[in-house]
Amino acid sequence: MDSPLLSIITITYNDPAGLKATLESLKPLAEYNLRFEHIIVDSSAAANAQVLSALPSTWPIKHVITPVAGVYAAQNKGFSESQGKYIWFLNGGDRLKEFTALNKMIDHLTGNPEIGLCYGAMDRERDGQHLYTSYSKNSFAKSVIGANRVWHPSVIYRRSVFDQVGLY
């Protein structure tokens, strides 16, 4: 089998409802011909057992159970378990809104090998209520300066970025 094009890394801790929402949002990926793997770094396996058991047997999951060691340690663990050319950190509770946006980002990275990452808009919510949509600016520098930040769930990284700058 070909190696995955996209590695989705989801970290979760005591939030089965958030994990379920993330998994539900990713279901459209199974309908498309996108080679992906889904690495779930789980520091609360007992809490998430029922959610994970409901996944179809064909879901390309790698379930990594870890002790609680913090967000960045979990993201690094997920990266070390991944094999994809592109990396997407989509934590428990984060959701894919539109497959077409994800597909465009991957196409943009694929067609432009000099680009290390691609980012897009992200809906911000609190307690299930939409607050606002955060849009990226025309340049990366403008997006990280001031109030408009680049949120990690809206970024797809080329794997080589981590080879160059290291892990979290």
Short mmCIF file of C-alpha atoms in Angstrom, two decimals:
data_model
loop_
_atom_site.label_atom_id
_atom_site.label_comp_id
_atom_site.label_asym_id
_atom_site.label_seq_id
_atom_site.Cartn_x
_atom_site.Cartn_y
_atom_site.Cartn_z
CA MET A 1 0.00 0.00 0.00
CA ASP A 2 1.18 3.55 -0.75
CA SER A 3 2.23 5.67 2.20
CA PRO A 4 -0.37 8.22 3.28
CA LEU A 5 -0.39 11.66 1.72
CA LEU A 6 -1.88 13.26 4.84
CA SER A 7 -1.35 12.41 8.50
CA ILE A 8 -4.09 13.76 10.74
CA ILE A 9 -2.86 13.92 14.33
CA THR A 10 -5.57 14.20 16.97
CA ILE A 11 -4.65 14.52 20.61
CA THR A 12 -7.33 13.96 23.19
CA TYR A 13 -7.68 13.93 26.96
CA ASN A 14 -10.95 13.28 28.80
CA ASP A 15 -13.15 14.68 26.03
CA PRO A 16 -15.01 11.86 24.28
CA ALA A 17 -17.67 14.30 23.00
CA GLY A 18 -14.96 16.46 21.39
CA LEU A 19 -13.26 13.42 19.87
CA LYS A 20 -16.58 12.21 18.51
CA ALA A 21 -17.24 15.62 16.90
CA THR A 22 -13.80 15.53 15.27
CA LEU A 23 -14.31 12.02 13.93
CA GLU A 24 -17.79 12.86 12.61
CA SER A 25 -16.39 15.84 10.72
CA LEU A 26 -13.78 13.64 9.04
CA LYS A 27 -16.23 11.06 7.68
CA PRO A 28 -16.31 12.73 4.22
CA LEU A 29 -12.62 11.83 3.81
CA ALA A 30 -13.61 8.19 3.44
CA GLU A 31 -15.76 9.12 0.43
CA TYR A 32 -12.84 10.65 -1.47
CA ASN A 33 -9.70 9.04 -2.79
CA LEU A 34 -7.42 10.84 -0.33
CA ARG A 35 -4.69 8.64 1.14
CA PHE A 36 -4.63 9.54 4.82
CA GLU A 37 -3.88 8.10 8.21
CA HIS A 38 -5.43 9.21 11.47
CA ILE A 39 -3.21 9.08 14.52
CA ILE A 40 -5.06 9.52 17.79
CA VAL A 41 -2.78 10.26 20.72
CA ASP A 42 -4.97 9.41 23.67
CA SER A 43 -4.27 10.15 27.33
CA SER A 44 -7.71 8.91 28.40
CA ALA A 45 -8.26 5.62 26.58
CA ALA A 46 -11.00 4.38 28.91
CA ALA A 47 -13.04 7.56 28.35
CA ASN A 48 -12.70 7.27 24.55
CA ALA A 49 -13.16 3.51 24.13
CA GLN A 50 -16.82 3.70 23.09
CA VAL A 51 -16.20 6.53 20.60
CA LEU A 52 -13.31 4.69 18.95
CA SER A 53 -15.13 1.37 18.82
CA ALA A 54 -17.82 3.01 16.65
CA LEU A 55 -15.32 3.78 13.87
CA PRO A 56 -15.63 1.69 10.71
CA SER A 57 -13.05 -1.09 10.48
CA THR A 58 -11.68 0.54 7.33
CA TRP A 59 -10.80 3.80 9.11
CA PRO A 60 -7.00 4.20 8.85
CA ILE A 61 -6.45 4.74 12.57
CA LYS A 62 -3.38 4.35 14.70
CA HIS A 63 -4.44 4.60 18.35
CA VAL A 64 -1.49 5.65 20.52
CA ILE A 65 -2.13 5.53 24.27
CA THR A 66 0.15 7.81 26.30
CA PRO A 67 0.36 9.10 29.84
CA VAL A 68 -0.63 12.72 30.41
CA ALA A 69 2.47 14.74 29.49
CA GLY A 70 1.07 17.90 27.92
CA VAL A 71 -0.15 19.08 24.54
CA TYR A 72 3.22 19.50 22.87
CA ALA A 73 4.55 16.15 24.02
CA ALA A 74 1.39 14.54 22.62
CA GLN A 75 1.75 16.39 19.30
CA ASN A 76 5.40 15.31 19.07
CA LYS A 77 4.40 11.71 19.81
CA GLY A 78 1.79 11.86 17.06
CA PHE A 79 4.32 13.27 14.62
CA SER A 80 6.80 10.51 15.46
CA GLU A 81 4.12 7.92 14.68
CA SER A 82 3.10 9.57 11.39
CA GLN A 83 4.19 8.73 7.87
CA GLY A 84 2.36 11.29 5.74
CA LYS A 85 3.94 13.82 3.42
CA TYR A 86 1.67 16.46 4.97
CA ILE A 87 0.81 16.88 8.65
CA TRP A 88 -2.42 18.26 10.12
CA PHE A 89 -2.91 18.73 13.87
CA LEU A 90 -6.66 18.47 14.39
CA ASN A 91 -7.23 17.97 18.11
CA GLY A 92 -10.25 16.45 19.77
CA GLY A 93 -13.07 18.98 19.43
CA ASP A 94 -11.62 20.56 16.27
CA ARG A 95 -13.56 19.85 13.11
CA LEU A 96 -13.18 19.83 9.35
CA LYS A 97 -15.81 22.14 7.91
CA GLU A 98 -15.31 21.63 4.17
CA PHE A 99 -13.43 18.89 2.38
CA THR A 100 -12.96 21.15 -0.64
CA ALA A 101 -10.91 23.62 1.43
CA LEU A 102 -8.69 20.83 2.74
CA ASN A 103 -8.28 19.44 -0.77
CA LYS A 104 -7.33 22.89 -2.15
CA MET A 105 -4.67 23.29 0.55
CA ILE A 106 -3.16 19.89 -0.25
CA ASP A 107 -3.26 20.64 -3.98
CA HIS A 108 -1.54 23.98 -3.33
CA LEU A 109 1.24 22.31 -1.34
CA THR A 110 1.61 19.56 -3.92
CA GLY A 111 1.88 22.04 -6.78
CA ASN A 112 4.31 24.34 -4.96
CA PRO A 113 7.16 22.30 -3.44
CA GLU A 114 8.89 25.44 -2.15
CA ILE A 115 6.01 26.13 0.26
CA GLY A 116 6.34 24.65 3.75
CA LEU A 117 2.81 25.17 5.03
CA CYS A 118 -0.61 26.28 3.94
CA TYR A 119 -3.30 27.80 6.13
CA GLY A 120 -6.87 28.93 5.77
CA ALA A 121 -9.90 30.26 7.60
CA MET A 122 -11.15 28.80 10.85
CA ASP A 123 -14.45 29.09 12.68
CA ARG A 124 -14.06 29.98 16.34
CA GLU A 125 -16.67 28.61 18.74
CA ARG A 126 -17.34 28.57 22.44
CA ASP A 127 -19.80 26.22 24.12
CA GLY A 128 -21.07 25.11 20.71
CA GLN A 129 -21.87 28.64 19.60
CA HIS A 130 -20.20 30.23 16.57
CA LEU A 131 -18.28 33.35 17.62
CA TYR A 132 -16.54 34.42 14.41
CA THR A 133 -14.50 33.17 11.48
CA SER A 134 -10.78 33.93 11.54
CA TYR A 135 -9.46 34.55 8.03
CA SER A 136 -5.81 34.47 7.10
CA LYS A 137 -4.23 37.57 5.68
CA ASN A 138 -2.34 37.75 2.39
CA SER A 139 1.02 37.07 4.01
CA PHE A 140 2.08 34.76 6.80
CA ALA A 141 3.83 37.60 8.67
CA LYS A 142 0.66 39.72 8.64
CA SER A 143 -1.33 36.74 9.93
CA VAL A 144 0.85 36.19 12.99
CA ILE A 145 1.25 39.85 14.00
CA GLY A 146 -1.53 41.49 16.01
CA ALA A 147 -4.94 40.06 16.82
CA ASN A 148 -5.35 37.77 13.80
CA ARG A 149 -3.42 34.60 14.56
CA VAL A 150 -2.88 31.48 12.54
CA TRP A 151 -4.65 28.74 14.51
CA HIS A 152 -3.04 25.29 14.43
CA PRO A 153 -6.15 23.44 13.15
CA SER A 154 -6.14 25.69 10.07
CA VAL A 155 -2.57 24.76 9.06
CA ILE A 156 -1.34 21.88 6.91
CA TYR A 157 2.44 21.42 7.19
CA ARG A 158 4.83 19.80 4.79
CA ARG A 159 6.62 17.09 6.78
CA SER A 160 10.01 18.58 5.87
CA VAL A 161 9.19 21.71 7.92
CA PHE A 162 9.69 19.67 11.09
CA ASP A 163 12.98 18.30 9.75
CA GLN A 164 14.17 21.89 9.34
CA VAL A 165 12.87 23.54 12.53
CA GLY A 166 12.36 20.60 14.89
CA LEU A 167 9.36 19.51 16.91
CA TYR A 168 7.35 21.41 19.52
#
